[in-house]
Amino acid sequence: MVNQLQIMKKNKKCYLTHCLHSFLIFFLFASTVIAGTDKKQDIFDLPLTQLVNVEVQSASRFKQKSSEAPSSVEVLTAEDIRSFNWRTLSDALNAIRGLYVRNDRNYTYLGVRGFGPVGEYNSRILIMINGRRMSDAIFDQSFLGEDFILDMNIIDRIEYIPGSGSSIYGANALLGVINIITKQGKDINGLRLTGEIGSLDTHRGRLTYGKQWDNGVNLLLNASQFSSQGNKNLFFPEFTDTNNGIANNLDRERSGRLFGQLGYRGLTLSAGYVDRSKRVPTASFGAIFNDRPFAMVDRQAFVDLDYNTSINANLALQLRGFHHWYDYHSTEVYLNTDNEVASYRAINKDAASARWWGGEVKLIGTHFKNHKWITGIDFQYDQRQQMTNFDFVPQYLLYNQSNNHGVRVGGYLQDEYRISDNLLLNFGVRVDHHHLIKNIQINPRVGLIWNITPTLTGKLLYSSAFRAPNIYERDYILLNANVSNPNNREELIKSYEAIVEWYPTDGIRFLSTLFLNDLSKLLIQNPHPDSDPDSKKFMNGGEARSLGFELQGERRWDNGRLFKVSWTYNNTDMRDDFFNNHWSRAVNSPQNLIKAHYAEPL
């Protein structure tokens, strides 16, 4: 054991040395070339259409150049979406460095920098639309596929902020923040009809209308329908004893979406709705393979009212109110083995329903010299958090009936202090109360940003974050395992990152990052036998550490040509108190992610 530990320490040391060498080589190369260049144009003067040093708003909740943001921000634009024809949010996110997706023929899941544990519903990364969190109040789930509430054609840009973000956005921003910013009616300027037809009996239809009138009223409307029969026959070697392992006609998916946005003089009203169903051919959750269609249905809707105004030249105010809905149900056929005489075929229904509403008050000020500060309070009342699970054939048997409600509230303060013309200090702290955990959460963030030259920037960042257990992890009772866990606690992370960004000339950007994520108190579903009273509870017994680096180069031309290549390398280890008490390579953790994109306008 001592030898193994020594080897592990030696490997860690070698790996860290390798990462540091790569990082320093890139840094020195950038510095050498910059020192030799005679170009005097300030890259900050380039038009935003160059999109290599764009104006972003998600990293600090106010607009700033990406080179001054306390993060290695990545931005995908509407032009990128059109060029590469990304049909779902997961398609677009899979193009971003360090992110990777998988699909189990039911939902789509997102991994971040080597961390993507199986069995969680994207609850460790926060996905927002126009700054409003879209995680549901049952699973804290973020949808990425045809179940996402927006069509890709009405997305103006996607901002990805890696690293923990609880100091700004509260719970769930454990591994990063993704903010999807929608277009406005003036960007459409008319009526557009779109139709698609493809293999596997796939169809999509879409209607979009946008308009801005002379009085400033801005309207955007979008409606779409998608359906696909999927693969008619799917082979699963695990089930060769049933129908030769072939699932027949169990891959169908359909979805419908509505979205509207109305803006006038700082006031914006937005609403969205999605209804998606997916047949599940994999016999998951103990279903009988190739029995009657096993389908999951998710419906989500929201209404958001946002008001922005300037109180004076140095003070801006934002007010926001929202109401969200989420409903889910599935019907599954399984073999009930609880009967002491003989097992029997049963039909089970699983369902959840949530309603939540709240608001936010935010102030942005520049009263003090060299300071730009932001402070705010957001509030969310989880009015309804209901889960139920029961058999209704051949008899009614209730397994789970959970009803909850509670309050989440957080206050935050952040200051961007310009120490000198080329040195920024970004400091923020947030305090959260969450009804599913006992302790008040305090999460800081510190970022030192040094504009070494007008085209070369270095950043050193530290932040922490938390994720509260969701109602599913707290109260759900699995069939044949009558346990829940009202005492699980929050997950925690500490993130460290060093960044170098280089803009050598018009339309070119190079990026190098070195990151370390230290996660603790991870919720793990206890895999002990059913005889154990703690069997299958979600308990705080996991740890993970991810160390790695990212390198990216990007070139954009004025005519729309694009070339981008990235490499993410990470070493992610995990351990838990229940199944594997020794540090080992994490599952679903690709060590190398190499991505290349090229677009040529014709």
Coordinates of C-alpha atoms in Angstrom, one line a residue:
M1 CA 0.0 0.0 0.0
V2 CA 2.9 2.4 0.9
N3 CA 4.4 1.7 -2.5
Q4 CA 1.2 2.4 -4.3
L5 CA 0.8 5.7 -2.5
Q6 CA 4.4 6.6 -3.4
I7 CA 3.7 5.8 -7.0
M8 CA 0.5 7.9 -7.0
K9 CA 2.3 10.9 -5.4
K10 CA 5.1 10.5 -8.0
N11 CA 2.7 10.4 -10.9
K12 CA 0.8 13.4 -9.5
K13 CA 4.0 15.3 -9.3
C14 CA 5.1 14.3 -12.8
Y15 CA 1.7 15.2 -14.1
L16 CA 1.7 18.6 -12.4
T17 CA 5.2 19.3 -13.8
H18 CA 3.9 18.3 -17.3
C19 CA 1.0 20.7 -17.0
L20 CA 3.1 23.6 -15.8
H21 CA 5.7 23.0 -18.5
S22 CA 2.9 23.1 -21.2
F23 CA 1.4 26.3 -19.7
L24 CA 4.8 28.1 -19.4
I25 CA 5.9 27.1 -22.9
F26 CA 2.7 28.6 -24.3
F27 CA 3.1 31.7 -22.1
L28 CA 6.7 32.2 -23.1
F29 CA 6.0 31.7 -26.7
A30 CA 3.2 34.3 -26.6
S31 CA 5.4 36.8 -24.8
T32 CA 8.3 36.3 -27.2
V33 CA 6.2 36.9 -30.3
I34 CA 4.5 39.9 -28.7
A35 CA 7.9 41.4 -27.8
G36 CA 9.0 41.1 -31.4
T37 CA 5.9 42.5 -33.1
D38 CA 5.6 46.1 -34.2
K39 CA 1.9 46.3 -34.5
K40 CA 0.4 49.2 -32.5
Q41 CA -3.3 48.8 -33.0
D42 CA -5.1 48.2 -29.7
I43 CA -7.1 45.0 -30.0
F44 CA -9.8 46.6 -27.8
D45 CA -10.6 49.0 -30.6
L46 CA -11.7 46.1 -32.9
P47 CA -15.4 45.9 -33.7
L48 CA -17.3 43.3 -31.8
T49 CA -18.0 41.5 -35.0
Q50 CA -14.5 40.2 -34.8
L51 CA -15.7 38.1 -31.8
V52 CA -12.3 37.4 -30.3
N53 CA -12.6 39.9 -27.5
V54 CA -16.3 40.2 -27.3
E55 CA -18.4 42.0 -24.7
V56 CA -19.9 39.5 -22.3
Q57 CA -22.3 39.9 -19.4
S58 CA -22.5 36.6 -17.6
A59 CA -19.2 36.4 -15.8
S60 CA -19.9 39.4 -13.5
R61 CA -23.6 40.2 -14.2
F62 CA -22.6 43.3 -16.1
K63 CA -21.1 43.9 -19.5
Q64 CA -17.3 43.8 -19.9
K65 CA -14.8 42.7 -22.4
S66 CA -14.0 39.0 -22.2
S67 CA -10.3 39.8 -21.6
E68 CA -11.3 41.7 -18.4
A69 CA -13.8 39.1 -17.2
P70 CA -12.8 37.0 -14.2
S71 CA -13.0 33.8 -16.3
S72 CA -11.8 32.2 -19.5
V73 CA -15.1 33.0 -21.2
E74 CA -16.2 31.2 -24.4
V75 CA -18.8 32.7 -26.7
L76 CA -20.8 31.0 -29.4
T77 CA -22.7 33.3 -31.7
A78 CA -25.8 33.0 -33.9
E79 CA -23.5 32.9 -36.9
D80 CA -21.7 29.9 -35.4
I81 CA -25.0 28.1 -34.8
R82 CA -26.0 28.8 -38.4
S83 CA -22.7 27.8 -39.9
F84 CA -22.4 24.5 -38.1
N85 CA -26.2 23.8 -38.2
W86 CA -26.4 22.9 -34.5
R87 CA -29.9 21.7 -34.0
T88 CA -29.9 21.3 -30.2
L89 CA -28.1 23.0 -27.3
S90 CA -26.1 19.9 -26.6
D91 CA -24.7 20.1 -30.2
A92 CA -23.5 23.6 -29.5
L93 CA -22.1 22.9 -26.1
N94 CA -20.2 19.8 -27.4
A95 CA -18.2 22.3 -29.6
I96 CA -16.9 24.2 -26.5
R97 CA -13.5 23.3 -25.1
G98 CA -13.6 21.1 -22.0
L99 CA -17.3 20.1 -22.4
Y100 CA -18.5 16.8 -23.6
V101 CA -22.0 15.2 -23.9
R102 CA -23.4 11.7 -23.7
N103 CA -26.9 10.4 -24.4
D104 CA -28.6 7.3 -22.9
R105 CA -31.5 7.4 -25.5
N106 CA -33.5 9.3 -23.0
Y107 CA -31.7 12.4 -21.7
T108 CA -28.5 14.2 -22.7
Y109 CA -25.8 14.8 -20.0
L110 CA -23.0 17.2 -19.8
G111 CA -19.5 16.6 -18.5
V112 CA -17.1 19.4 -17.6
R113 CA -13.3 19.2 -17.6
G114 CA -13.3 15.4 -16.9
F115 CA -16.1 15.4 -14.3
G116 CA -19.4 13.9 -15.5
P117 CA -20.6 11.3 -13.0
V118 CA -23.3 8.9 -14.2
G119 CA -26.7 9.2 -12.7
E120 CA -27.1 12.9 -12.2
Y121 CA -29.3 15.2 -14.3
N122 CA -26.9 18.1 -15.1
S123 CA -27.5 19.6 -11.7
R124 CA -23.9 20.7 -11.1
I125 CA -23.8 23.2 -13.9
L126 CA -26.1 26.2 -14.1
I127 CA -27.9 26.9 -17.4
M128 CA -29.7 30.2 -17.7
I129 CA -31.8 32.0 -20.3
N130 CA -31.1 35.8 -20.4
G131 CA -29.7 35.5 -16.8
R132 CA -32.6 33.5 -15.4
R133 CA -31.8 30.1 -14.0
M134 CA -33.7 27.3 -15.8
S135 CA -33.1 24.4 -13.4
D136 CA -36.3 22.7 -12.3
A137 CA -37.3 22.5 -8.6
I138 CA -37.4 18.7 -8.4
F139 CA -34.1 17.3 -10.0
D140 CA -32.4 20.7 -10.4
Q141 CA -32.1 19.4 -14.0
S142 CA -30.9 21.3 -17.0
F143 CA -32.2 20.1 -20.3
L144 CA -29.9 20.1 -23.3
G145 CA -31.6 18.2 -26.2
E146 CA -35.1 18.4 -27.8
D147 CA -36.3 19.0 -24.2
F148 CA -34.6 22.4 -24.0
I149 CA -37.1 25.2 -24.0
L150 CA -35.6 27.3 -26.9
D151 CA -35.2 26.7 -30.6
M152 CA -31.6 27.3 -31.8
N153 CA -32.7 29.8 -34.4
I154 CA -33.7 32.4 -31.8
I155 CA -30.4 32.2 -29.8
D156 CA -28.2 35.3 -30.3
R157 CA -25.2 33.9 -28.4
I158 CA -24.2 31.3 -25.8
E159 CA -21.8 32.4 -23.0
Y160 CA -19.9 29.7 -21.1
I161 CA -18.1 30.7 -17.9
P162 CA -16.1 27.7 -16.6
G163 CA -15.3 27.4 -12.9
S164 CA -17.5 27.7 -9.8
G165 CA -20.0 30.5 -9.9
S166 CA -21.9 30.4 -6.6
S167 CA -20.4 33.8 -5.6
I168 CA -22.6 35.3 -8.3
Y169 CA -25.4 32.9 -9.0
G170 CA -25.9 30.7 -5.9
A171 CA -26.6 27.0 -5.9
N172 CA -25.9 24.6 -8.8
A173 CA -23.1 26.8 -10.3
L174 CA -20.6 24.2 -9.1
L175 CA -18.7 23.5 -12.4
G176 CA -19.7 26.5 -14.5
V177 CA -22.4 28.8 -15.8
I178 CA -24.0 28.7 -19.3
N179 CA -26.1 31.7 -20.2
I180 CA -28.2 31.6 -23.4
I181 CA -29.1 35.0 -24.7
T182 CA -32.0 35.3 -27.1
K183 CA -32.4 37.4 -30.2
Q184 CA -34.8 40.3 -30.4
G185 CA -37.5 40.9 -32.8
K186 CA -35.4 43.4 -34.8
D187 CA -32.9 40.6 -35.5
I188 CA -35.6 38.6 -37.3
N189 CA -37.4 41.5 -39.0
G190 CA -40.2 39.6 -40.6
L191 CA -41.7 36.1 -40.9
R192 CA -39.7 33.0 -41.4
L193 CA -40.9 29.5 -42.0
T194 CA -38.6 26.5 -41.8
G195 CA -39.2 22.8 -42.6
E196 CA -36.9 19.8 -42.3
I197 CA -37.2 16.2 -43.2
G198 CA -34.7 13.5 -42.6
S199 CA -34.0 9.8 -42.1
L200 CA -35.6 7.7 -39.3
D201 CA -38.9 9.5 -40.3
T202 CA -37.7 12.8 -38.8
H203 CA -39.6 16.0 -39.3
R204 CA -39.3 19.5 -38.0
G205 CA -41.4 22.6 -38.6
R206 CA -40.8 26.1 -37.3
L207 CA -42.5 29.5 -37.5
T208 CA -40.7 32.7 -36.4
Y209 CA -41.9 36.3 -36.4
G210 CA -39.9 39.3 -35.3
K211 CA -40.4 43.0 -35.6
Q212 CA -39.3 46.3 -34.0
W213 CA -41.6 49.3 -34.5
D214 CA -40.7 53.0 -34.7
N215 CA -42.0 53.6 -31.1
G216 CA -39.4 51.0 -29.8
V217 CA -41.7 48.1 -29.2
N218 CA -39.8 44.9 -30.0
L219 CA -41.7 41.6 -30.5
L220 CA -40.3 38.0 -31.1
L221 CA -42.5 35.0 -31.5
N222 CA -41.4 31.4 -32.2
A223 CA -43.3 28.0 -32.4
S224 CA -41.9 24.7 -33.5
Q225 CA -42.7 21.0 -33.7
F226 CA -40.3 18.1 -33.9
S227 CA -40.8 14.3 -34.3
S228 CA -38.6 11.3 -35.0
Q229 CA -39.4 7.6 -35.0
G230 CA -35.8 6.8 -34.2
N231 CA -34.3 3.4 -34.9
K232 CA -37.0 0.8 -35.5
N233 CA -34.8 -2.0 -34.1
L234 CA -32.1 -1.6 -31.5
F235 CA -29.9 -4.5 -30.3
F236 CA -28.9 -4.8 -26.7
P237 CA -26.6 -7.7 -25.9
E238 CA -27.7 -7.6 -22.2
F239 CA -31.2 -8.8 -23.1
T240 CA -30.5 -11.6 -25.7
D241 CA -32.9 -13.9 -23.8
T242 CA -35.8 -11.6 -24.6
N243 CA -36.7 -11.0 -28.3
N244 CA -33.1 -11.8 -29.2
G245 CA -32.1 -8.6 -27.5
I246 CA -34.0 -6.4 -30.0
A247 CA -36.2 -3.5 -28.9
N248 CA -38.9 -2.8 -31.5
N249 CA -40.2 0.7 -32.1
L250 CA -39.1 2.1 -28.8
D251 CA -36.9 5.0 -29.8
R252 CA -39.5 7.6 -30.8
E253 CA -39.2 11.2 -29.7
R254 CA -41.3 14.3 -30.1
S255 CA -41.3 17.8 -28.8
G256 CA -43.2 21.1 -29.2
R257 CA -42.0 24.6 -28.3
L258 CA -43.4 28.1 -27.9
F259 CA -41.5 31.2 -27.0
G260 CA -42.5 34.9 -27.0
Q261 CA -40.7 38.1 -26.0
L262 CA -42.0 41.6 -25.9
G263 CA -39.8 44.6 -25.0
Y264 CA -40.5 48.3 -24.6
R265 CA -38.3 51.0 -23.0
G266 CA -36.4 48.8 -20.5
L267 CA -39.3 46.5 -19.8
T268 CA -39.1 43.0 -21.2
L269 CA -41.8 40.2 -20.9
S270 CA -40.7 36.7 -21.8
A271 CA -42.5 33.4 -21.8
G272 CA -41.6 29.9 -23.0
Y273 CA -43.1 26.4 -23.0
V274 CA -41.8 22.9 -24.1
D275 CA -43.5 19.6 -24.2
R276 CA -41.3 16.6 -24.9
S277 CA -41.8 12.8 -24.8
K278 CA -39.3 10.1 -25.4
R279 CA -39.7 6.3 -25.5
V280 CA -37.0 4.5 -23.6
P281 CA -35.7 1.3 -25.3
T282 CA -33.0 0.5 -22.7
A283 CA -35.2 -1.1 -20.0
S284 CA -33.8 1.3 -17.4
F285 CA -35.0 1.4 -13.8
G286 CA -35.8 -2.3 -13.9
A287 CA -38.3 -2.2 -16.7
I288 CA -39.1 -5.4 -18.6
F289 CA -37.2 -5.3 -21.9
N290 CA -39.3 -4.8 -25.1
D291 CA -42.5 -4.7 -23.2
R292 CA -45.2 -2.0 -23.8
P293 CA -43.7 1.4 -24.7
F294 CA -41.8 2.9 -21.7
A295 CA -41.9 6.7 -22.2
M296 CA -40.9 9.8 -20.2
V297 CA -42.8 13.1 -20.6
D298 CA -41.3 16.4 -19.5
R299 CA -43.2 19.7 -19.7
Q300 CA -41.7 23.0 -18.6
A301 CA -42.9 26.6 -18.8
F302 CA -41.9 30.0 -17.5
V303 CA -42.9 33.7 -17.5
D304 CA -40.3 36.3 -16.8
L305 CA -40.8 40.1 -16.4
D306 CA -37.6 42.2 -16.4
Y307 CA -37.1 45.9 -16.0
N308 CA -33.9 47.9 -16.5
T309 CA -33.4 51.6 -15.9
S310 CA -30.7 54.1 -15.1
I311 CA -31.4 56.1 -11.9
N312 CA -28.6 58.5 -12.7
A313 CA -25.3 58.5 -14.6
N314 CA -23.6 56.4 -12.0
L315 CA -26.4 54.0 -10.9
A316 CA -28.4 51.4 -12.8
L317 CA -31.3 49.3 -11.4
Q318 CA -32.7 46.0 -12.6
L319 CA -35.9 44.4 -11.2
R320 CA -37.1 40.9 -12.2
G321 CA -40.0 38.7 -11.4
F322 CA -40.6 35.1 -12.6
H323 CA -42.9 32.1 -12.4
H324 CA -41.9 28.6 -13.5
W325 CA -43.7 25.3 -14.0
Y326 CA -42.4 21.7 -14.4
D327 CA -44.3 18.5 -14.7
Y328 CA -42.9 15.0 -15.4
H329 CA -44.4 11.5 -15.6
S330 CA -43.5 8.0 -16.9
T331 CA -45.2 4.7 -17.2
E332 CA -43.1 1.6 -16.8
V333 CA -43.7 -2.2 -16.9
Y334 CA -41.6 -4.2 -14.4
L335 CA -41.4 -7.5 -12.6
N336 CA -42.5 -7.1 -9.0
T337 CA -40.7 -9.7 -6.8
D338 CA -42.0 -8.6 -3.4
N339 CA -44.7 -11.2 -3.4
E340 CA -43.6 -14.2 -1.3
V341 CA -45.5 -16.7 -3.4
A342 CA -44.6 -15.6 -6.9
S343 CA -43.4 -12.5 -8.8
Y344 CA -45.8 -10.8 -11.2
R345 CA -45.9 -8.2 -14.0
A346 CA -46.8 -4.8 -12.7
I347 CA -47.3 -1.3 -14.3
N348 CA -45.9 1.6 -12.4
K349 CA -46.3 5.3 -12.7
D350 CA -43.7 7.8 -11.6
A351 CA -44.5 11.5 -11.6
A352 CA -43.3 14.9 -10.3
S353 CA -44.8 18.4 -10.3
A354 CA -43.2 21.7 -9.3
R355 CA -44.2 25.3 -9.2
W356 CA -41.8 28.1 -8.1
W357 CA -41.7 31.9 -8.3
G358 CA -39.5 34.7 -7.1
G359 CA -37.7 37.8 -8.1
E360 CA -34.4 39.8 -8.0
V361 CA -33.3 43.4 -7.3
K362 CA -29.9 44.4 -8.6
L363 CA -27.9 47.6 -8.5
I364 CA -24.9 48.5 -10.6
G365 CA -22.8 51.6 -9.6
T366 CA -19.7 53.5 -10.6
H367 CA -19.8 56.1 -7.8
F368 CA -16.3 55.5 -6.6
K369 CA -13.2 56.3 -8.6
N370 CA -11.8 53.2 -10.4
H371 CA -14.6 51.0 -9.0
K372 CA -17.5 49.3 -10.7
W373 CA -19.7 47.5 -8.1
I374 CA -22.8 45.4 -8.3
T375 CA -25.1 44.2 -5.4
G376 CA -28.4 42.4 -5.4
I377 CA -30.8 40.1 -3.7
D378 CA -32.6 37.2 -5.3
F379 CA -35.5 35.2 -3.9
Q380 CA -37.2 32.0 -4.9
Y381 CA -40.2 30.3 -3.3
D382 CA -40.5 26.6 -4.1
Q383 CA -44.2 26.6 -3.8
R384 CA -44.8 23.0 -4.9
Q385 CA -42.3 20.1 -4.9
Q386 CA -44.4 16.9 -5.3
M387 CA -43.2 13.4 -6.2
T388 CA -45.3 10.3 -6.4
N389 CA -44.7 6.6 -7.4
F390 CA -47.2 3.9 -7.4
D391 CA -48.4 0.7 -9.2
F392 CA -51.8 0.8 -10.7
V393 CA -51.8 -2.7 -12.4
P394 CA -52.7 -5.3 -11.2
Q395 CA -53.4 -3.4 -8.0
Y396 CA -52.8 0.0 -6.5
L397 CA -49.6 0.1 -4.4
L398 CA -48.2 3.4 -3.2
Y399 CA -44.4 3.6 -2.9
N400 CA -43.6 7.3 -2.6
Q401 CA -45.6 10.4 -1.8
S402 CA -43.5 13.5 -1.2
N403 CA -44.7 17.1 -0.7
N404 CA -42.3 19.9 0.0
H405 CA -42.0 23.6 -0.2
G406 CA -39.5 26.2 1.0
V407 CA -37.5 29.4 0.4
R408 CA -34.2 30.1 -1.2
V409 CA -32.7 33.6 -0.8
G410 CA -29.3 35.0 -1.6
G411 CA -27.5 38.3 -1.4
Y412 CA -24.3 39.2 -3.3
L413 CA -21.8 42.0 -3.6
Q414 CA -19.1 42.3 -6.3
D415 CA -16.5 45.0 -7.0
E416 CA -14.2 45.5 -10.0
Y417 CA -11.4 47.7 -8.8
R418 CA -9.0 49.1 -11.4
I419 CA -5.8 49.3 -9.5
S420 CA -4.0 50.8 -12.5
D421 CA -4.5 51.1 -16.2
N422 CA -3.5 47.5 -16.8
L423 CA -4.4 45.8 -13.5
L424 CA -7.8 44.8 -12.3
L425 CA -8.9 43.2 -9.0
N426 CA -12.3 41.5 -9.1
F427 CA -13.7 40.5 -5.7
G428 CA -17.2 39.1 -5.0
V429 CA -19.0 37.3 -2.2
R430 CA -22.4 35.8 -1.9
V431 CA -24.5 34.6 1.1
D432 CA -27.2 32.0 0.5
H433 CA -30.0 30.4 2.6
H434 CA -31.5 27.3 1.0
H435 CA -34.4 25.4 2.6
L436 CA -32.9 22.0 1.9
I437 CA -29.7 22.6 3.9
K438 CA -29.2 23.9 7.5
N439 CA -26.1 26.0 7.1
I440 CA -25.8 29.5 5.6
Q441 CA -23.5 29.3 2.6
I442 CA -20.8 31.9 2.1
N443 CA -18.9 31.8 -1.2
P444 CA -16.2 34.2 -2.3
R445 CA -14.5 34.8 -5.6
V446 CA -11.2 36.6 -6.2
G447 CA -9.7 37.4 -9.6
L448 CA -6.5 39.3 -10.5
I449 CA -6.4 40.4 -14.1
W450 CA -3.2 41.9 -15.6
N451 CA -3.2 43.4 -19.1
I452 CA 0.5 42.7 -19.7
T453 CA 0.3 44.4 -23.0
P454 CA -2.7 45.7 -25.0
T455 CA -2.9 42.2 -26.6
L456 CA -1.7 39.9 -23.8
T457 CA -3.7 39.3 -20.6
G458 CA -3.0 37.1 -17.6
K459 CA -5.5 36.0 -15.0
L460 CA -5.3 34.3 -11.6
L461 CA -8.7 33.1 -10.2
Y462 CA -10.0 31.5 -7.0
S463 CA -13.7 30.7 -6.2
S464 CA -15.8 28.4 -4.2
A465 CA -19.3 27.1 -4.7
F466 CA -22.0 24.8 -3.3
R467 CA -24.8 22.6 -4.5
A468 CA -27.7 21.7 -2.2
P469 CA -29.3 18.3 -2.5
N470 CA -32.4 18.4 -4.6
I471 CA -35.8 16.9 -3.7
Y472 CA -35.1 13.8 -5.7
E473 CA -31.9 13.1 -3.7
R474 CA -33.6 14.1 -0.5
D475 CA -37.0 12.3 -0.5
Y476 CA -37.3 9.9 -3.4
I477 CA -38.0 6.3 -2.4
L478 CA -36.9 3.7 -4.9
L479 CA -39.0 0.6 -5.5
N480 CA -38.1 -2.3 -3.2
A481 CA -35.9 0.1 -1.1
N482 CA -38.1 2.1 1.3
V483 CA -35.5 4.7 2.3
S484 CA -35.0 8.4 1.8
N485 CA -32.4 10.7 3.4
P486 CA -33.6 13.9 5.0
N487 CA -30.1 14.6 6.4
N488 CA -27.9 14.8 3.4
R489 CA -26.0 18.1 3.0
E490 CA -24.5 20.4 0.4
E491 CA -21.7 19.5 -2.0
L492 CA -18.7 21.8 -2.1
I493 CA -16.0 22.8 -4.5
K494 CA -12.9 25.0 -4.5
S495 CA -11.6 26.1 -7.9
Y496 CA -8.2 27.5 -8.9
E497 CA -7.4 28.7 -12.4
A498 CA -4.5 30.5 -14.2
I499 CA -5.3 32.0 -17.6
V500 CA -3.3 33.6 -20.5
E501 CA -5.2 35.2 -23.3
W502 CA -3.4 36.6 -26.4
Y503 CA -4.8 38.7 -29.2
P504 CA -1.8 39.1 -31.5
T505 CA -3.7 40.7 -34.4
D506 CA -7.2 41.3 -35.8
G507 CA -9.5 38.3 -35.4
I508 CA -7.0 36.0 -33.7
R509 CA -7.2 34.7 -30.2
F510 CA -5.0 32.2 -28.3
L511 CA -6.0 30.9 -24.9
S512 CA -4.1 28.8 -22.3
T513 CA -5.5 27.7 -18.9
L514 CA -4.3 25.7 -16.0
F515 CA -7.1 24.5 -13.6
L516 CA -7.6 22.6 -10.4
N517 CA -11.1 21.6 -9.1
D518 CA -11.4 20.1 -5.6
L519 CA -14.8 18.7 -4.9
S520 CA -15.9 17.3 -1.5
K521 CA -19.1 16.0 0.2
L522 CA -20.4 14.7 -3.2
L523 CA -23.7 13.0 -3.0
I524 CA -23.3 9.3 -3.8
Q525 CA -26.1 6.7 -4.0
N526 CA -25.1 4.1 -1.5
P527 CA -24.8 0.7 -3.4
H528 CA -25.0 -1.5 -0.3
P529 CA -27.3 -4.5 -0.4
D530 CA -31.0 -4.0 0.3
S531 CA -30.6 -5.5 3.7
D532 CA -28.6 -2.4 4.7
P533 CA -31.0 0.3 6.1
D534 CA -28.9 2.9 4.3
S535 CA -29.2 1.1 0.9
K536 CA -29.6 3.4 -2.1
K537 CA -29.7 6.6 -0.1
F538 CA -28.0 9.6 -1.5
M539 CA -25.3 10.3 1.0
N540 CA -22.4 12.8 1.3
G541 CA -19.5 10.5 0.9
G542 CA -17.7 11.3 -2.3
E543 CA -14.6 13.4 -3.3
A544 CA -13.1 14.3 -6.7
R545 CA -10.0 16.2 -7.9
S546 CA -9.5 17.4 -11.4
L547 CA -6.2 18.9 -12.5
G548 CA -5.6 19.8 -16.1
F549 CA -4.9 22.4 -18.8
E550 CA -6.6 23.8 -21.9
L551 CA -5.0 25.2 -25.1
Q552 CA -7.1 26.9 -27.8
G553 CA -6.4 28.9 -30.9
E554 CA -9.1 30.8 -32.9
R555 CA -9.1 32.8 -36.1
R556 CA -12.0 34.7 -37.6
W557 CA -12.1 36.5 -40.9
D558 CA -14.3 39.4 -41.9
N559 CA -16.0 37.4 -44.5
G560 CA -17.3 34.8 -42.0
R561 CA -14.5 32.2 -42.3
L562 CA -13.7 30.5 -39.0
F563 CA -11.0 28.1 -37.8
K564 CA -10.8 27.0 -34.2
V565 CA -8.9 24.2 -32.5
S566 CA -8.6 23.2 -28.8
W567 CA -7.1 20.6 -26.6
T568 CA -8.2 19.9 -23.0
Y569 CA -6.2 17.5 -20.9
N570 CA -7.2 16.5 -17.4
N571 CA -6.5 14.0 -14.7
T572 CA -9.7 13.4 -12.6
D573 CA -9.7 11.0 -9.7
M574 CA -12.6 10.1 -7.4
R575 CA -13.3 8.2 -4.2
D576 CA -16.3 7.5 -2.0
D577 CA -17.0 6.0 1.4
F578 CA -19.3 3.2 0.1
F579 CA -18.0 1.6 -3.0
N580 CA -14.4 2.6 -3.7
N581 CA -12.5 4.1 -0.8
H582 CA -9.3 4.5 -2.8
W583 CA -8.6 7.2 -5.3
S584 CA -9.0 6.0 -8.8
R585 CA -9.7 7.3 -12.3
A586 CA -13.2 8.8 -12.6
V587 CA -15.7 7.1 -14.9
N588 CA -17.1 9.0 -17.9
S589 CA -13.9 11.1 -17.8
P590 CA -12.1 11.5 -21.1
Q591 CA -8.5 12.5 -20.4
N592 CA -8.0 14.2 -23.8
L593 CA -10.5 16.3 -25.6
I594 CA -9.3 17.6 -29.0
K595 CA -11.7 19.6 -31.1
A596 CA -11.4 21.4 -34.4
H597 CA -13.9 23.5 -36.3
Y598 CA -13.7 25.1 -39.7
A599 CA -16.4 27.1 -41.5
E600 CA -16.0 28.4 -45.1
P601 CA -18.7 30.8 -46.5
L602 CA -19.7 29.8 -50.0

